[in-house]
């Protein structure tokens, strides 16, 4: 028993990134050695399932508890976070337009269509988004509808702030801490889950499937990396007047890395919450902005919609002017904000964008089918970009306030010792 405790202690003290890297290697090796050992993939399903299950509850109690406390406030920092979310989503779509013009793509489409239900237009997307906000709060939590969860948690939090007794406030705080601790336990087992995810990916798809779509995939990933490693750092550096890359790389390493494998911004919310705490951010703000970012900070989705739509236009011979493509980038940015509320995510918003060029639903749904084929890599990189950006911009808004108040930036950005607030 003592030896097991010693092993568990050593496991917990080892860097999570190192443990995850080891899990990736082991998963890939097992996929080659024992590809029929399907039970290994169950660890991945359990890990992602556990995160997705507890994430809605975590968001609900964190937002409610945060707004209920007397010190809770959503000031200019929150406004800046929302502005950065929307700005970078548009810029990502515009960068995708530039990349598509520089490296035009065409697709080899199948004769059969893909049977999916896609939104008919931007109006329908926005309508669905609004209806998701006012859905029954219990149904919203059960179905992981984060716009509904955020809305009702905010309503209840602000109501409790006016009516709750000190005992009720303390109870909500305790519940929030307990759920957060449960999330920490789940995240601590991430190496086993990711080992299972890698095993399932290698044995199920491998990389042969992507060979015929290599150029398209390279364009998508290249555009996402450009936004993540060039555009976002420029914005952060301009606001904070310092080298942004230490912060950018920390967010990519600790948030983007796990998001790449979970392929769900919602499932990665607990990881982002932990990272925000480590960065010393104000819990009153990030407990609301991080869940909101998982819904509206959709740089990767905007890139996917734009590039896939322009590839479809090239395939059917539609001559797209730059002015029309610019309009597409605006449309993609707005539509991407509703991606999480549509079954199938960003891919099912492609037919709506294709309608801008008069491309038929039949052709557009075949493009969606291509998206699903390359989705293992495309969706992973997309989620990593989206989720790491949630923390990056939350931290940017916080540290901009520090600079405004004359406080030194954290050590990671060349300021005082330590990243956590004193």
Coordinates of N, CA and C in Angstrom, one line a residue, residues 132-287:
X132 N -31.2 29.2 -28.1 CA -30.4 28.4 -27.2 C -30.2 29.1 -25.9
X133 N -30.2 30.5 -25.9 CA -29.9 31.3 -24.7 C -31.1 31.1 -23.7
X134 N -32.3 31.1 -24.2 CA -33.5 31.1 -23.3 C -34.1 29.7 -23.1
X135 N -33.4 28.7 -23.4 CA -33.9 27.3 -23.3 C -34.0 27.0 -21.8
X136 N -34.8 26.0 -21.4 CA -34.9 25.6 -20.0 C -33.6 25.4 -19.4
X137 N -33.3 26.0 -18.2 CA -31.9 25.9 -17.6 C -31.5 24.5 -17.3
X138 N -32.4 23.6 -16.9 CA -32.1 22.2 -16.6 C -31.7 21.5 -17.9
X139 N -32.5 21.8 -19.0 CA -32.3 21.2 -20.3 C -30.9 21.7 -20.8
X140 N -30.6 22.9 -20.6 CA -29.4 23.5 -21.1 C -28.2 22.8 -20.4
X141 N -28.3 22.5 -19.1 CA -27.2 21.9 -18.4 C -27.0 20.4 -18.9
X142 N -28.1 19.7 -19.1 CA -28.1 18.3 -19.5 C -27.5 18.2 -20.9
X143 N -27.9 19.1 -21.8 CA -27.5 19.1 -23.2 C -26.2 19.8 -23.4
X144 N -25.5 20.4 -22.4 CA -24.3 21.1 -22.5 C -24.5 22.3 -23.4
X145 N -25.6 23.0 -23.3 CA -25.8 24.2 -24.1 C -25.3 25.4 -23.3
X146 N -24.1 25.8 -23.7 CA -23.3 26.8 -22.8 C -23.9 28.2 -22.9
X147 N -24.5 28.6 -24.0 CA -25.2 29.9 -24.0 C -26.3 29.9 -23.0
X148 N -27.1 28.8 -23.0 CA -28.2 28.8 -22.0 C -27.7 28.7 -20.6
X149 N -26.6 27.9 -20.4 CA -26.1 27.8 -19.0 C -25.5 29.2 -18.6
X150 N -24.8 29.9 -19.4 CA -24.3 31.2 -19.1 C -25.4 32.2 -18.8
X151 N -26.4 32.2 -19.6 CA -27.5 33.1 -19.4 C -28.2 32.9 -18.0
X152 N -28.7 31.7 -17.8 CA -29.4 31.4 -16.6 C -28.5 31.5 -15.3
X153 N -27.3 31.1 -15.4 CA -26.4 31.2 -14.3 C -26.1 32.7 -14.0
X154 N -26.0 33.5 -15.0 CA -25.8 34.9 -14.7 C -27.1 35.5 -14.1
X155 N -28.3 35.1 -14.6 CA -29.5 35.6 -14.0 C -29.6 35.2 -12.5
X156 N -29.4 34.0 -12.3 CA -29.5 33.5 -10.9 C -28.4 34.1 -10.0
X157 N -27.2 34.2 -10.5 CA -26.1 34.8 -9.8 C -26.4 36.2 -9.4
X158 N -26.9 37.0 -10.3 CA -27.2 38.4 -10.0 C -28.4 38.5 -9.0
X159 N -29.4 37.6 -9.2 CA -30.5 37.6 -8.3 C -30.1 37.2 -6.9
X160 N -29.2 36.2 -6.8 CA -28.7 35.8 -5.5 C -27.9 36.8 -4.8
X161 N -27.2 37.6 -5.6 CA -26.4 38.7 -5.0 C -27.2 39.7 -4.3
X162 N -28.5 39.9 -4.7 CA -29.4 40.8 -4.0 C -30.2 40.2 -2.9
X163 N -30.4 38.8 -2.9 CA -31.3 38.2 -2.0 C -30.6 37.2 -1.1
X164 N -29.5 36.6 -1.4 CA -28.9 35.5 -0.7 C -28.3 35.9 0.7
X165 N -28.5 35.0 1.6 CA -27.8 35.3 2.9 C -26.4 34.9 2.9
X166 N -25.6 35.3 3.9 CA -24.2 35.0 3.9 C -24.0 33.4 3.9
X167 N -24.8 32.7 4.6 CA -24.7 31.2 4.6 C -24.9 30.7 3.2
X168 N -25.9 31.2 2.4 CA -26.1 30.7 1.0 C -24.9 31.1 0.1
X169 N -24.3 32.2 0.3 CA -23.1 32.6 -0.5 C -22.0 31.6 -0.2
X170 N -21.8 31.3 1.1 CA -20.7 30.4 1.5 C -21.0 29.0 1.0
X171 N -22.3 28.6 0.9 CA -22.6 27.3 0.4 C -22.3 27.2 -1.1
X172 N -22.6 28.2 -1.8 CA -22.3 28.3 -3.3 C -20.8 28.2 -3.5
X173 N -20.1 29.0 -2.7 CA -18.6 29.0 -2.8 C -18.0 27.6 -2.5
X174 N -18.6 26.9 -1.5 CA -18.1 25.6 -1.2 C -18.4 24.6 -2.3
X175 N -19.6 24.7 -2.9 CA -20.0 23.8 -4.0 C -19.1 24.1 -5.2
X176 N -18.8 25.3 -5.5 CA -17.9 25.7 -6.6 C -16.5 25.1 -6.4
X177 N -16.0 25.2 -5.1 CA -14.7 24.6 -4.8 C -14.7 23.1 -5.0
X178 N -15.8 22.5 -4.5 CA -15.9 21.0 -4.6 C -15.9 20.5 -6.0
X179 N -16.7 21.2 -6.9 CA -16.7 20.8 -8.3 C -15.4 21.0 -9.0
X180 N -14.7 22.1 -8.6 CA -13.4 22.4 -9.2 C -12.4 21.3 -8.8
X181 N -12.5 20.8 -7.5 CA -11.6 19.8 -7.1 C -11.8 18.5 -7.8
X182 N -13.1 18.2 -8.1 CA -13.4 17.0 -8.9 C -12.8 17.1 -10.3
X183 N -12.9 18.3 -10.8 CA -12.3 18.5 -12.2 C -10.8 18.3 -12.1
X184 N -10.1 18.8 -11.1 CA -8.7 18.6 -10.9 C -8.3 17.1 -10.9
X185 N -9.1 16.3 -10.2 CA -8.9 14.8 -10.2 C -9.0 14.2 -11.6
X186 N -10.0 14.7 -12.3 CA -10.2 14.1 -13.7 C -9.0 14.5 -14.6
X187 N -8.6 15.8 -14.5 CA -7.5 16.3 -15.3 C -6.2 15.6 -15.0
X188 N -6.1 15.2 -13.7 CA -4.9 14.5 -13.3 C -4.7 13.1 -14.0
X189 N -5.8 12.6 -14.5 CA -5.8 11.3 -15.2 C -5.8 11.5 -16.7
X190 N -5.5 12.7 -17.1 CA -5.5 13.0 -18.6 C -4.5 12.1 -19.4
X191 N -3.3 11.8 -18.9 CA -2.4 10.9 -19.6 C -3.0 9.6 -20.1
X192 N -3.8 9.0 -19.2 CA -4.5 7.7 -19.5 C -5.5 7.9 -20.6
X193 N -6.3 9.0 -20.5 CA -7.3 9.3 -21.5 C -6.8 9.6 -22.8
X194 N -5.7 10.4 -22.8 CA -5.1 10.8 -24.1 C -4.4 9.6 -24.8
X195 N -3.9 8.7 -23.9 CA -3.3 7.4 -24.5 C -4.4 6.7 -25.2
X196 N -5.6 6.6 -24.7 CA -6.7 5.9 -25.3 C -7.1 6.6 -26.6
X197 N -7.1 8.0 -26.5 CA -7.5 8.8 -27.7 C -6.6 8.6 -28.9
X198 N -5.3 8.6 -28.6 CA -4.3 8.4 -29.6 C -4.4 7.0 -30.2
X199 N -4.6 6.0 -29.3 CA -4.8 4.6 -29.8 C -5.9 4.5 -30.7
X200 N -7.1 5.1 -30.4 CA -8.3 5.0 -31.2 C -8.0 5.7 -32.6
X201 N -7.3 6.9 -32.5 CA -7.1 7.6 -33.8 C -6.2 6.9 -34.7
X202 N -5.1 6.3 -34.2 CA -4.1 5.6 -35.1 C -4.7 4.3 -35.6
X203 N -5.4 3.6 -34.8 CA -6.0 2.3 -35.3 C -7.2 2.5 -36.1
X204 N -8.0 3.6 -35.9 CA -9.2 3.9 -36.7 C -9.0 4.6 -38.0
X205 N -8.1 5.6 -38.0 CA -8.0 6.4 -39.2 C -6.6 6.4 -39.7
X206 N -5.6 6.5 -38.9 CA -4.2 6.6 -39.3 C -4.1 7.9 -40.1
X207 N -3.2 8.0 -41.1 CA -3.0 9.2 -41.8 C -3.1 9.0 -43.3
X208 N -3.4 7.7 -43.8 CA -3.6 7.5 -45.2 C -4.8 8.2 -45.7
X209 N -5.9 8.4 -44.9 CA -7.1 9.1 -45.3 C -6.8 10.5 -45.7
X210 N -5.8 11.1 -45.2 CA -5.6 12.5 -45.4 C -4.7 12.8 -46.6
X211 N -4.1 11.8 -47.2 CA -3.1 12.0 -48.3 C -3.8 12.8 -49.5
X212 N -5.0 12.4 -49.9 CA -5.6 13.0 -51.1 C -6.0 14.5 -50.8
X213 N -6.1 14.8 -49.5 CA -6.5 16.2 -49.1 C -5.4 16.9 -48.4
X214 N -4.2 16.5 -48.7 CA -3.0 17.1 -48.0 C -2.9 18.6 -48.2
X215 N -3.1 19.1 -49.4 CA -2.9 20.5 -49.6 C -4.0 21.3 -48.9
X216 N -5.2 20.8 -49.0 CA -6.3 21.5 -48.3 C -6.0 21.5 -46.8
X217 N -5.6 20.4 -46.3 CA -5.4 20.3 -44.8 C -4.2 21.2 -44.4
X218 N -3.2 21.2 -45.3 CA -2.0 22.1 -45.0 C -2.4 23.6 -45.0
X219 N -3.3 24.0 -45.9 CA -3.8 25.3 -45.9 C -4.6 25.7 -44.7
X220 N -5.5 24.8 -44.2 CA -6.2 25.0 -43.0 C -5.3 25.2 -41.8
X221 N -4.4 24.2 -41.7 CA -3.5 24.2 -40.5 C -2.6 25.4 -40.5
X222 N -2.0 25.7 -41.7 CA -1.1 26.8 -41.9 C -1.8 28.1 -41.5
X223 N -3.0 28.3 -41.9 CA -3.8 29.5 -41.6 C -4.0 29.6 -40.1
X224 N -4.4 28.5 -39.5 CA -4.6 28.5 -38.0 C -3.3 28.8 -37.2
X225 N -2.2 28.2 -37.7 CA -0.9 28.5 -37.0 C -0.5 29.9 -37.2
X226 N -0.8 30.5 -38.4 CA -0.5 31.9 -38.6 C -1.2 32.8 -37.6
X227 N -2.5 32.5 -37.4 CA -3.3 33.3 -36.5 C -2.8 33.1 -35.0
X228 N -2.5 31.9 -34.7 CA -2.0 31.6 -33.3 C -0.6 32.1 -33.0
X229 N 0.3 32.0 -34.0 CA 1.7 32.4 -33.7 C 2.1 33.8 -34.2
X230 N 1.2 34.4 -35.0 CA 1.6 35.7 -35.6 C 0.5 36.8 -35.2
X231 N -0.7 36.5 -35.7 CA -1.7 37.6 -35.5 C -2.0 37.8 -34.0
X232 N -2.3 36.7 -33.3 CA -2.7 36.9 -31.9 C -1.5 37.5 -31.1
X233 N -0.3 37.1 -31.3 CA 0.8 37.7 -30.5 C 1.0 39.2 -30.9
X234 N 0.7 39.6 -32.1 CA 0.8 41.0 -32.5 C -0.2 41.8 -31.7
X235 N -1.4 41.3 -31.6 CA -2.5 42.0 -30.9 C -2.1 42.1 -29.4
X236 N -1.7 41.0 -28.8 CA -1.3 41.0 -27.4 C -0.1 41.9 -27.1
X237 N 0.9 41.8 -28.0 CA 2.0 42.7 -27.8 C 1.7 44.1 -27.9
X238 N 0.8 44.5 -28.8 CA 0.4 45.9 -29.0 C -0.3 46.4 -27.8
X239 N -1.1 45.6 -27.2 CA -1.9 46.0 -26.0 C -1.0 46.1 -24.7
X240 N -0.2 45.1 -24.5 CA 0.6 45.0 -23.3 C 2.0 45.7 -23.4
X241 N 2.4 46.1 -24.7 CA 3.7 46.7 -24.9 C 4.8 45.9 -24.4
X242 N 4.8 44.6 -24.6 CA 5.9 43.7 -24.2 C 5.9 42.5 -25.1
X243 N 6.9 41.7 -24.9 CA 7.1 40.4 -25.7 C 5.9 39.5 -25.3
X244 N 5.0 39.1 -26.2 CA 3.8 38.3 -25.9 C 4.1 36.8 -25.9
X245 N 5.2 36.4 -26.5 CA 5.4 35.0 -26.8 C 5.5 34.1 -25.6
X246 N 6.1 34.5 -24.5 CA 6.1 33.6 -23.3 C 4.6 33.3 -22.9
X247 N 3.8 34.3 -22.9 CA 2.4 34.0 -22.6 C 1.7 33.2 -23.6
X248 N 1.9 33.5 -24.9 CA 1.3 32.7 -26.0 C 1.7 31.3 -25.9
X249 N 3.0 31.0 -25.7 CA 3.4 29.6 -25.7 C 2.9 28.9 -24.5
X250 N 2.8 29.6 -23.4 CA 2.2 28.9 -22.1 C 0.8 28.5 -22.4
X251 N 0.0 29.4 -23.0 CA -1.4 29.1 -23.3 C -1.5 27.9 -24.3
X252 N -0.7 27.9 -25.3 CA -0.7 26.8 -26.3 C -0.2 25.5 -25.6
X253 N 0.8 25.6 -24.8 CA 1.3 24.4 -24.1 C 0.3 23.8 -23.1
X254 N -0.3 24.6 -22.3 CA -1.1 24.1 -21.2 C -2.6 24.0 -21.6
X255 N -3.1 24.8 -22.5 CA -4.5 24.7 -22.9 C -4.6 24.1 -24.3
X256 N -3.9 24.6 -25.3 CA -4.0 24.1 -26.7 C -3.6 22.7 -26.8
X257 N -2.6 22.2 -26.0 CA -2.2 20.9 -26.1 C -3.3 19.9 -25.7
X258 N -3.9 20.1 -24.6 CA -5.0 19.2 -24.2 C -6.2 19.4 -25.1
X259 N -6.5 20.6 -25.6 CA -7.7 20.8 -26.5 C -7.5 20.1 -27.8
X260 N -6.2 20.0 -28.2 CA -6.0 19.3 -29.5 C -6.5 17.8 -29.4
X261 N -6.4 17.2 -28.3 CA -6.8 15.8 -28.2 C -8.2 15.6 -27.7
X262 N -8.8 16.5 -26.9 CA -10.2 16.4 -26.5 C -11.1 16.9 -27.7
X263 N -10.6 17.8 -28.5 CA -11.3 18.3 -29.7 C -12.7 18.9 -29.3
X264 N -12.7 19.5 -28.1 CA -13.9 20.2 -27.6 C -13.5 21.4 -26.7
X265 N -13.9 22.6 -27.1 CA -13.6 23.7 -26.3 C -14.4 23.6 -25.0
X266 N -15.6 23.0 -25.0 CA -16.3 22.9 -23.8 C -15.6 22.0 -22.8
X267 N -15.1 20.8 -23.3 CA -14.4 19.9 -22.4 C -13.2 20.5 -21.9
X268 N -12.6 21.5 -22.6 CA -11.3 22.1 -22.1 C -11.5 23.3 -21.2
X269 N -12.8 23.6 -20.9 CA -13.0 24.7 -20.0 C -12.4 24.5 -18.6
X270 N -12.5 23.3 -18.0 CA -11.8 23.1 -16.7 C -10.3 23.3 -16.8
X271 N -9.7 22.9 -17.9 CA -8.2 23.1 -18.1 C -7.9 24.6 -18.1
X272 N -8.7 25.4 -18.8 CA -8.5 26.8 -18.9 C -8.8 27.5 -17.6
X273 N -9.7 27.0 -16.8 CA -9.9 27.6 -15.5 C -8.7 27.5 -14.6
X274 N -8.1 26.3 -14.7 CA -6.9 26.0 -13.9 C -5.8 26.9 -14.4
X275 N -5.6 27.1 -15.7 CA -4.6 28.0 -16.2 C -4.8 29.4 -15.8
X276 N -6.0 29.9 -15.9 CA -6.3 31.3 -15.4 C -5.9 31.5 -14.0
X277 N -6.2 30.5 -13.2 CA -5.8 30.6 -11.7 C -4.3 30.7 -11.6
X278 N -3.6 29.8 -12.4 CA -2.1 29.8 -12.3 C -1.6 31.2 -12.8
X279 N -2.2 31.8 -13.7 CA -1.8 33.1 -14.2 C -2.1 34.2 -13.3
X280 N -2.9 34.0 -12.3 CA -3.2 35.0 -11.3 C -4.3 35.9 -11.8
X281 N -5.2 35.4 -12.6 CA -6.3 36.3 -13.1 C -7.4 36.3 -12.1
X282 N -8.3 37.3 -12.3 CA -9.4 37.6 -11.4 C -10.5 36.6 -11.7
X283 N -10.8 35.7 -10.7 CA -11.8 34.7 -10.9 C -13.2 35.3 -11.2
X284 N -13.5 36.4 -10.6 CA -14.8 37.0 -10.9 C -15.0 37.3 -12.4
X285 N -13.9 37.5 -13.1 CA -14.0 37.8 -14.5 C -13.9 36.6 -15.4
X286 N -12.8 35.8 -15.1 CA -12.6 34.6 -16.0 C -13.6 33.5 -15.8
X287 N -14.2 33.5 -14.7 CA -15.3 32.4 -14.5 C -16.5 32.7 -15.4

